mmCIF file of C-alpha atoms in Angstrom:
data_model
loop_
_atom_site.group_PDB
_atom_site.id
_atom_site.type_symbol
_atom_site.label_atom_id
_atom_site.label_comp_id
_atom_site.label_asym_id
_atom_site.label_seq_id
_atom_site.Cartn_x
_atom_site.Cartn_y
_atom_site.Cartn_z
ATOM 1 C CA UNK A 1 12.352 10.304 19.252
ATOM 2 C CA UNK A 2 8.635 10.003 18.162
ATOM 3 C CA UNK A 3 7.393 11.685 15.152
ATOM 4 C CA UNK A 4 3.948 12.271 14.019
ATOM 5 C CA UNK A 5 2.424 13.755 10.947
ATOM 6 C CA UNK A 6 -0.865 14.520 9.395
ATOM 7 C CA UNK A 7 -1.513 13.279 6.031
ATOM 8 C CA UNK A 8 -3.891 15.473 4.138
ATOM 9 C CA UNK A 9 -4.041 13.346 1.450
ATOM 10 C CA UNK A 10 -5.705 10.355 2.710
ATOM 11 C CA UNK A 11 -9.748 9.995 3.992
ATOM 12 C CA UNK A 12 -11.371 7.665 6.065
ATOM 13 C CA UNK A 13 -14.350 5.794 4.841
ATOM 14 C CA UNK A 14 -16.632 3.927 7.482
ATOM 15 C CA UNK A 15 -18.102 0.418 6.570
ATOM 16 C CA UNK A 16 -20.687 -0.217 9.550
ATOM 17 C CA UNK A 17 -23.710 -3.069 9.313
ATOM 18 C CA UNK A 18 -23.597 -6.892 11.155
ATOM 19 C CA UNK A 19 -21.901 -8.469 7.548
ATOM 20 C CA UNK A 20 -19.093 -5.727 7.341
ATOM 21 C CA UNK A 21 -16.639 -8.003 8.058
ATOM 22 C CA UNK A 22 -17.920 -10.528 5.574
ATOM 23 C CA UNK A 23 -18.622 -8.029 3.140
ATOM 24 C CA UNK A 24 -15.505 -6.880 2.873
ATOM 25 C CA UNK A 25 -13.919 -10.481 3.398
ATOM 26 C CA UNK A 26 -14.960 -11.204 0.075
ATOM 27 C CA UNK A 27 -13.608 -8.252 -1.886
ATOM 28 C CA UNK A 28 -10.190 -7.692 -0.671
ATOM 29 C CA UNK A 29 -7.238 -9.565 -0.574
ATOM 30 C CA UNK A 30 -6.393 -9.801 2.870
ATOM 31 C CA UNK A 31 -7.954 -10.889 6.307
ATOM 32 C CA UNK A 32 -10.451 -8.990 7.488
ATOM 33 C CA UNK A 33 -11.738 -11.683 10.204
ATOM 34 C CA UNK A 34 -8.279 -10.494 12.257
ATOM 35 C CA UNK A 35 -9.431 -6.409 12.076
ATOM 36 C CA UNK A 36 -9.764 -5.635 15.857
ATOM 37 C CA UNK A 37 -8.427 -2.198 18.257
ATOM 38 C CA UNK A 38 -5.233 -1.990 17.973
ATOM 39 C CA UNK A 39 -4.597 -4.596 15.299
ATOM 40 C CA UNK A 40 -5.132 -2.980 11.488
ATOM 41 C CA UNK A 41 -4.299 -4.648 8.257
ATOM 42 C CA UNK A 42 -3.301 -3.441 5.159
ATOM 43 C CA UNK A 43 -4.889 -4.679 2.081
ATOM 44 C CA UNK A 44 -5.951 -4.297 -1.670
ATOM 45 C CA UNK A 45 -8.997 -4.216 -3.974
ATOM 46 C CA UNK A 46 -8.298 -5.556 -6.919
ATOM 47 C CA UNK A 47 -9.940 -5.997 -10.246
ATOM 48 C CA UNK A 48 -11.945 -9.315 -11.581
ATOM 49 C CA UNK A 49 -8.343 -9.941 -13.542
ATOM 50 C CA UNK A 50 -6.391 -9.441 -10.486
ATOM 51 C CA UNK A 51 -5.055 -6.271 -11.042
ATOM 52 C CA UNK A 52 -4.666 -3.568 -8.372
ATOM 53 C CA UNK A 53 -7.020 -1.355 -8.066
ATOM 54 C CA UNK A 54 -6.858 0.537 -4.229
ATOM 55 C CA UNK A 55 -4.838 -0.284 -1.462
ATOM 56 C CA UNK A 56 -5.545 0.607 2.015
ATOM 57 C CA UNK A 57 -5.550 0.120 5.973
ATOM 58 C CA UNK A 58 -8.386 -0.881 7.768
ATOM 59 C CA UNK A 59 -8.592 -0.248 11.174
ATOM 60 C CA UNK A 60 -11.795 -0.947 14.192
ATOM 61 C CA UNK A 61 -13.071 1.735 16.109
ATOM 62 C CA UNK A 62 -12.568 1.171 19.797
ATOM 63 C CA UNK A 63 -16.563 0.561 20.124
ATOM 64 C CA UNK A 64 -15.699 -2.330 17.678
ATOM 65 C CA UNK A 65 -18.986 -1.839 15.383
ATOM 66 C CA UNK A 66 -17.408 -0.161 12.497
ATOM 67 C CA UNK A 67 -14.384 -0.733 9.778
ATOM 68 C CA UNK A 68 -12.304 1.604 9.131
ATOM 69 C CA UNK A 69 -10.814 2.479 5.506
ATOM 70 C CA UNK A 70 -7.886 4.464 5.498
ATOM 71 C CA UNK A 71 -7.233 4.896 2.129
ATOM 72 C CA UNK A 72 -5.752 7.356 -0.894
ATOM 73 C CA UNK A 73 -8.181 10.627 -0.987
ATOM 74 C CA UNK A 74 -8.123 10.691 -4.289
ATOM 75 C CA UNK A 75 -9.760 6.939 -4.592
ATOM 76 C CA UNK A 76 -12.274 7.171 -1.996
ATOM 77 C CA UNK A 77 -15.363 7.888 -4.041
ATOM 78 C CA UNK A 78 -14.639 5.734 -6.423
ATOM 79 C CA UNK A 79 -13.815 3.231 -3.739
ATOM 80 C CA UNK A 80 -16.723 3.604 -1.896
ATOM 81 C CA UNK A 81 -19.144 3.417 -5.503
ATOM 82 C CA UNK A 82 -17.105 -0.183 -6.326
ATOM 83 C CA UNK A 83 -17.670 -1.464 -2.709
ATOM 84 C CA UNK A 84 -21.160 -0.115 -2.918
ATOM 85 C CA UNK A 85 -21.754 -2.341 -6.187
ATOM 86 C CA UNK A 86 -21.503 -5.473 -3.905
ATOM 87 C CA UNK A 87 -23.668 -4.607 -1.235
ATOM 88 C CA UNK A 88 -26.890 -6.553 -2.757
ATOM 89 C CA UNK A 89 -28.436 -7.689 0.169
ATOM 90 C CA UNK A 90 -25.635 -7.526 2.547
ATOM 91 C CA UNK A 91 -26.257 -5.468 6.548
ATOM 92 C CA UNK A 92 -23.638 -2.825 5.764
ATOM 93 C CA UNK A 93 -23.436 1.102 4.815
ATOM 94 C CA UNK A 94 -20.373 2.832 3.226
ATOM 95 C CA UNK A 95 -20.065 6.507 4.362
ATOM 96 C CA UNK A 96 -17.606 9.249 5.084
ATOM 97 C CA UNK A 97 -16.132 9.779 8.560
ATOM 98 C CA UNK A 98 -14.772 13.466 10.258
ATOM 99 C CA UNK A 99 -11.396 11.579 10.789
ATOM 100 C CA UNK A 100 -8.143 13.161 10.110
ATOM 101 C CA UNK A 101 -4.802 10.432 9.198
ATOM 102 C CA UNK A 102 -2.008 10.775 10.870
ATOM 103 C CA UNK A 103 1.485 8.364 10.611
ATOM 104 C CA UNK A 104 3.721 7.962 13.604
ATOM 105 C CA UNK A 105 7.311 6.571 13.426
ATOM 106 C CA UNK A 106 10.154 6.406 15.754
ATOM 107 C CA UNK A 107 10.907 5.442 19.550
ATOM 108 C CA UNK A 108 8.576 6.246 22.103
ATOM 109 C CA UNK A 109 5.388 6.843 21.167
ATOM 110 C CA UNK A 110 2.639 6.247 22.421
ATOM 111 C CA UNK A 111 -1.427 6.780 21.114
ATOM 112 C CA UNK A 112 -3.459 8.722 22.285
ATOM 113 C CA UNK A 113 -6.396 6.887 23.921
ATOM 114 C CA UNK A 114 -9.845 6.901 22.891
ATOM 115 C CA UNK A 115 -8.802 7.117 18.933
ATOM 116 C CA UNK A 116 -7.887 4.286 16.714
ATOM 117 C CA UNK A 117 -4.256 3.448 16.069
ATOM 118 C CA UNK A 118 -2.987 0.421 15.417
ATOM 119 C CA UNK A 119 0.959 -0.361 14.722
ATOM 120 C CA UNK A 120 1.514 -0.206 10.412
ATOM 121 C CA UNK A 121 1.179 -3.562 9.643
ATOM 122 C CA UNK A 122 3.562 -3.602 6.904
ATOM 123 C CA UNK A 123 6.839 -3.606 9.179
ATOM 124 C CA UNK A 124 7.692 -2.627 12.350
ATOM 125 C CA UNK A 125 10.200 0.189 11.433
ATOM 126 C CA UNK A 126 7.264 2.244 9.488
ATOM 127 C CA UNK A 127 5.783 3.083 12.550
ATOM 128 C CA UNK A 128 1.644 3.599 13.614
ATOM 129 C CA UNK A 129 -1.527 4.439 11.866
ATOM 130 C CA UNK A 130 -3.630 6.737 13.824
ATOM 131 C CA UNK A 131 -6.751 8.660 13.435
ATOM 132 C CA UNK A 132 -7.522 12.089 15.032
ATOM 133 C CA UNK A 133 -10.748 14.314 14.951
ATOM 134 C CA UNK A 134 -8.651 16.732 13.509
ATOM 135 C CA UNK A 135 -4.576 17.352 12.534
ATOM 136 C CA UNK A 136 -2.791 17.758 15.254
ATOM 137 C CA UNK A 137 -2.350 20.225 16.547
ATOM 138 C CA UNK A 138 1.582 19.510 17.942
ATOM 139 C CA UNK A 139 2.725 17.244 14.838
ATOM 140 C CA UNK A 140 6.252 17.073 15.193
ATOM 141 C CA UNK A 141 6.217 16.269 11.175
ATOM 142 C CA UNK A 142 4.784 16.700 7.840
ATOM 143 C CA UNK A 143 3.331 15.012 5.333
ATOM 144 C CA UNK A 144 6.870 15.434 3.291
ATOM 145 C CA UNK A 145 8.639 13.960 6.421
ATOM 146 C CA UNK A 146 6.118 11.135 6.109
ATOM 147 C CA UNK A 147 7.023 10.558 2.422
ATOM 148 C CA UNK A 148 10.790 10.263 2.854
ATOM 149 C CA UNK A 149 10.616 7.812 5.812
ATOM 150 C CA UNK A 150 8.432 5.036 3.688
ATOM 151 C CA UNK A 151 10.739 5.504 0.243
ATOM 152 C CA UNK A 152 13.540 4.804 2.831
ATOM 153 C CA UNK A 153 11.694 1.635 3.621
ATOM 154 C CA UNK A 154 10.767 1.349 0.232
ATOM 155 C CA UNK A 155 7.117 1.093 1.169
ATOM 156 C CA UNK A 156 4.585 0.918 -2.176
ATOM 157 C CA UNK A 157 2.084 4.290 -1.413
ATOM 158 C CA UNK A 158 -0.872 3.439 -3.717
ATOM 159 C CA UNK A 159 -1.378 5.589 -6.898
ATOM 160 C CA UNK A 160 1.726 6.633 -6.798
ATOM 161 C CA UNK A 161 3.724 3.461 -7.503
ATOM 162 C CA UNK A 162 0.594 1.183 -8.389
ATOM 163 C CA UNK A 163 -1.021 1.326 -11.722
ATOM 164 C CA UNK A 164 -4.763 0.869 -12.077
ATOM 165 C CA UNK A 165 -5.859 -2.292 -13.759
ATOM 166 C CA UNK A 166 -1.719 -2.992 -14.412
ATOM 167 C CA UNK A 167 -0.021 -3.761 -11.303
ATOM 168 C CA UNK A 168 -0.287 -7.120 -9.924
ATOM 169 C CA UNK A 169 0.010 -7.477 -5.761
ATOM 170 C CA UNK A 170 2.994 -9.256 -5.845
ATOM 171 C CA UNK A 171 5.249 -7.201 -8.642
ATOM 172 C CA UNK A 172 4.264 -4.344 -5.913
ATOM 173 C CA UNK A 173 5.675 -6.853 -2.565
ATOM 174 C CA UNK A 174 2.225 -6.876 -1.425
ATOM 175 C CA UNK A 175 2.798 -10.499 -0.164
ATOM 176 C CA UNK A 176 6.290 -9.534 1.505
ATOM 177 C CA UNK A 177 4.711 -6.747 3.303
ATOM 178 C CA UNK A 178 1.513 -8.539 4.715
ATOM 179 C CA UNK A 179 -0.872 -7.090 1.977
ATOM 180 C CA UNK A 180 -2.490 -10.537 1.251
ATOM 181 C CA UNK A 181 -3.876 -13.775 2.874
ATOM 182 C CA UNK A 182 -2.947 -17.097 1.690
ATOM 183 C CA UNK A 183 -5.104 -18.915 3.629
ATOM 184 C CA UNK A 184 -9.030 -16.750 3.867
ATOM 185 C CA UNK A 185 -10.189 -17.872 0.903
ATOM 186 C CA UNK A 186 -11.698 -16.545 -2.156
ATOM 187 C CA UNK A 187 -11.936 -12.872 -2.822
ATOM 188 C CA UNK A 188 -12.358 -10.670 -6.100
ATOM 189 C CA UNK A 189 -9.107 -11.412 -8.456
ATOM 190 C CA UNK A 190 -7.982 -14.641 -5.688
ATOM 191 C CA UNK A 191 -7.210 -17.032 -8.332
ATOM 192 C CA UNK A 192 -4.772 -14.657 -10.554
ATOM 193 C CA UNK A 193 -2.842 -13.482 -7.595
ATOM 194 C CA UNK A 194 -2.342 -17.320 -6.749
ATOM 195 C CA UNK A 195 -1.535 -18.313 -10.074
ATOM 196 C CA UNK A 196 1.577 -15.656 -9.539
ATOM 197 C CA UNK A 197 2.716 -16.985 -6.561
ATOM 198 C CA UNK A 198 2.480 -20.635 -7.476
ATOM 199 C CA UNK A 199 3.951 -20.327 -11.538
ATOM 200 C CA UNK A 200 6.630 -17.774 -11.003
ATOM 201 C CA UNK A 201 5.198 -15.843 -12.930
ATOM 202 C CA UNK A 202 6.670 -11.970 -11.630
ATOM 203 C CA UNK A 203 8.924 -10.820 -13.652
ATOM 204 C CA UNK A 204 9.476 -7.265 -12.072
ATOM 205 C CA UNK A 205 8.852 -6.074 -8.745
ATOM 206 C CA UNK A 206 9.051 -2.269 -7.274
ATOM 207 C CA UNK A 207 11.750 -1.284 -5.426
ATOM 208 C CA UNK A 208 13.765 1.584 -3.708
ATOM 209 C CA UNK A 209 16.102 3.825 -5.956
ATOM 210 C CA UNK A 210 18.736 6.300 -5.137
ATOM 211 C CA UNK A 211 20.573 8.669 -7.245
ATOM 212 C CA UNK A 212 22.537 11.678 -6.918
ATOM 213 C CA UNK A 213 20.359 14.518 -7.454
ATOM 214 C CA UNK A 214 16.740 15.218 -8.191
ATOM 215 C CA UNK A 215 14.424 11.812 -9.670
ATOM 216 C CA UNK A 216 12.868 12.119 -12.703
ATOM 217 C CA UNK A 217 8.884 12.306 -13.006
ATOM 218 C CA UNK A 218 6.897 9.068 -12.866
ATOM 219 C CA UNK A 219 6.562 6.880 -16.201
ATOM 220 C CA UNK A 220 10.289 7.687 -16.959
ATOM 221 C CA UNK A 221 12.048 4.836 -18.124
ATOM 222 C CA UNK A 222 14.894 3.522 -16.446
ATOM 223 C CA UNK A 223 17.692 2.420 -19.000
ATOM 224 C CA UNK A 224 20.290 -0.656 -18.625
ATOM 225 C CA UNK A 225 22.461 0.339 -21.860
ATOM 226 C CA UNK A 226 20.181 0.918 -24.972
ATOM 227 C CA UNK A 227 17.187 -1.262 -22.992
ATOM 228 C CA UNK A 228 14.128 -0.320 -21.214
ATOM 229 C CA UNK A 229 14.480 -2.446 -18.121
ATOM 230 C CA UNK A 230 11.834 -0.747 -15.935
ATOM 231 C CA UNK A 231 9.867 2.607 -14.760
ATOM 232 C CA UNK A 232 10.419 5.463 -12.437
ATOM 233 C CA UNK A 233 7.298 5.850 -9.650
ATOM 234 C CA UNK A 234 7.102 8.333 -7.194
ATOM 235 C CA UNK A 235 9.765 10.025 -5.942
ATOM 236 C CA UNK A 236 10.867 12.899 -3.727
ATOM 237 C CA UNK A 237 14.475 14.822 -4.034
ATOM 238 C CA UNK A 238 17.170 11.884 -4.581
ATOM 239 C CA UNK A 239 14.806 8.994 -3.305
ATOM 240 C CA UNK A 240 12.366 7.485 -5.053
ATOM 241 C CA UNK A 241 10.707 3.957 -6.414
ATOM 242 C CA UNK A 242 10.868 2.143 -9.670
ATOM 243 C CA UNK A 243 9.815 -0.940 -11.585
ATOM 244 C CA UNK A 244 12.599 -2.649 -12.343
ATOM 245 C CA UNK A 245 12.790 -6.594 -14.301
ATOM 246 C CA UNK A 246 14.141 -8.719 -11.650
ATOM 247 C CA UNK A 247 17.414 -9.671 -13.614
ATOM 248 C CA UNK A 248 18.112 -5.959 -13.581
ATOM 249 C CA UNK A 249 17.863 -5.565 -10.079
ATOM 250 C CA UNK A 250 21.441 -5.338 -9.257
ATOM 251 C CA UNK A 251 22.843 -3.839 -12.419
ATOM 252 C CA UNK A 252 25.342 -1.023 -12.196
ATOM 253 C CA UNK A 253 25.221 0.656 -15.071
ATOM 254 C CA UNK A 254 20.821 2.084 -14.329
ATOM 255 C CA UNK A 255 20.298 5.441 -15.730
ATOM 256 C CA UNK A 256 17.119 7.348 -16.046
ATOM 257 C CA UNK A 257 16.362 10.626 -17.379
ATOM 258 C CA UNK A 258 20.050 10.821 -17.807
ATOM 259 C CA UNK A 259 21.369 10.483 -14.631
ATOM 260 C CA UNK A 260 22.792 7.176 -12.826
ATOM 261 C CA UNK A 261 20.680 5.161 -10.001
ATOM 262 C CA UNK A 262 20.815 2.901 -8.104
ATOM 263 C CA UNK A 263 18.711 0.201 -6.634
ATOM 264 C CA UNK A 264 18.512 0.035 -2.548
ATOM 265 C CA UNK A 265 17.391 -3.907 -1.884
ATOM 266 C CA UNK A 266 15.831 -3.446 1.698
ATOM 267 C CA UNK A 267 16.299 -6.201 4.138
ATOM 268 C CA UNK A 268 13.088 -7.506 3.656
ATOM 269 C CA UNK A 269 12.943 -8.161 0.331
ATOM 270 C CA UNK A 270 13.483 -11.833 -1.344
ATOM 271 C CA UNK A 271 13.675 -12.045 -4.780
ATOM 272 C CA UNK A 272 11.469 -15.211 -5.702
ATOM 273 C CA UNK A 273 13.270 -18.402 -6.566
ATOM 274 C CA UNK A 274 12.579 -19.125 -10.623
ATOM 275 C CA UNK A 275 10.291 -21.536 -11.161
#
């Protein structure tokens, strides 16, 4: 059964002008050259060091003369001032749209026509991106709903799990979940995400978490004996992500804020081979 939910909590943001693709080409870390109706990809801004910054969707209108930013509502002015800082003399403008986010997961549905939507390009089982002139008025779901089906797939949801000018894309499984392009070219903070990949050099990456009642709050650390071996993220009732050091990944003895967890590997994961 189909489920579809309105997510107050992210905006749209419209980036229209002949070099939007381009533009934006250069900034991100993923493809924007293969952004077309029905096709979105999800991608991150990142800082000259690398580190994450935003993460977002991008979708194209179905007249094909606009991007579309579906991103965290509480990033997009200061998204939209950083992307503005690179115009220079570049054919683009960065405004606000009237569009209202929705998610979709679940067999059988179908989008509506005339809107953008575009399958979540992160993995099949989280579903569709879609965005309405207004919420929905027959959402089968909430935003709540929303939140427990990605920590079940242990999908990353931006401020939440990432930390500003901290996180690097591949410590958050940008690279196992289509964030990033390998093969576009140079973009801001290119040549520290390669150097990760290449070196070995991730030492922790975020993951799902279970315990057996209520998560504690984000920041808490999560304890293997008497050491710190990662971070609690978000989280909602039992369910929730953390940081964890890769060689603590499958410990059984995780505690945080008193109480046991567990880590949940999903399916797609793949720990990197040591370099």
């Amino acid at each position: 059964m189909a489920r579809i939910a309105h997510l107050p909590d992210r905006a749209v943001l419209a980036v229209s002008g002949a070099d939007r693709v381009s533009f934006l080409q250069g900034l991100v870390s993923n493809d924007m050259t293969t952004v077309a109706p029905g096709h979105a990809v999800w991608t991150a801004f990142l800082s000259a060091q690398g580190k994450w910054l935003a993460d977002f969707f991008v979708l194209a209108d179905p007249e094909g003369v606009r991007l579309l930013v579906d991103c965290d509502r509480a990033q997009a002015d200061m998204l939209r001032q950083r992307l503005s800082r690179y115009r220079l003399r570049a054919q683009v403008e960065i405004g606000e749209t009237g569009y209202a986010v929705h998610a979709a997961w679940g067999d059988g549905f179908t989008p509506p026509a005339g809107y953008p939507a575009a399958p979540d390009p992160r993995l099949p089982d989280a579903g569709w991106r879609v965005l309405l002139g207004h919420p929905a008025p027959d959402a089968s779901a909430d935003d709540v709903d929303y939140d427990r089906h990605r920590l079940a797939l242990g999908l990353p949801d931006g401020a939440r799990d990432c930390e500003s000018d901290r996180t690097l894309l591949l410590e958050a499984n940008f690279d196992q979940l289509n964030g990033i392009s390998w093969t576009k070219g140079c973009y801001m903070g290119q040549e520290l995400t390669a150097r990760t990949r290449y070196r070995g050099l991730v030492r922790r990456h975020l993951l799902p978490v279970m315990a057996g009642r209520e998560l504690p709050p984000p920041g808490t650390p999560v304890m293997s004996g008497d050491t710190a071996v990662g971070e609690m993220r978000s989280s909602r009732d039992s369910a929730g992500m953390a940081m964890i050091r890769n060689e603590h990944i499958h410990d059984t003895d995780l505690v945080a804020g008193g109480h046991a967890l567990h880590v949940k590997v999903p399916q797609w994961f793949t720990l990197p081979d040591k370099k």
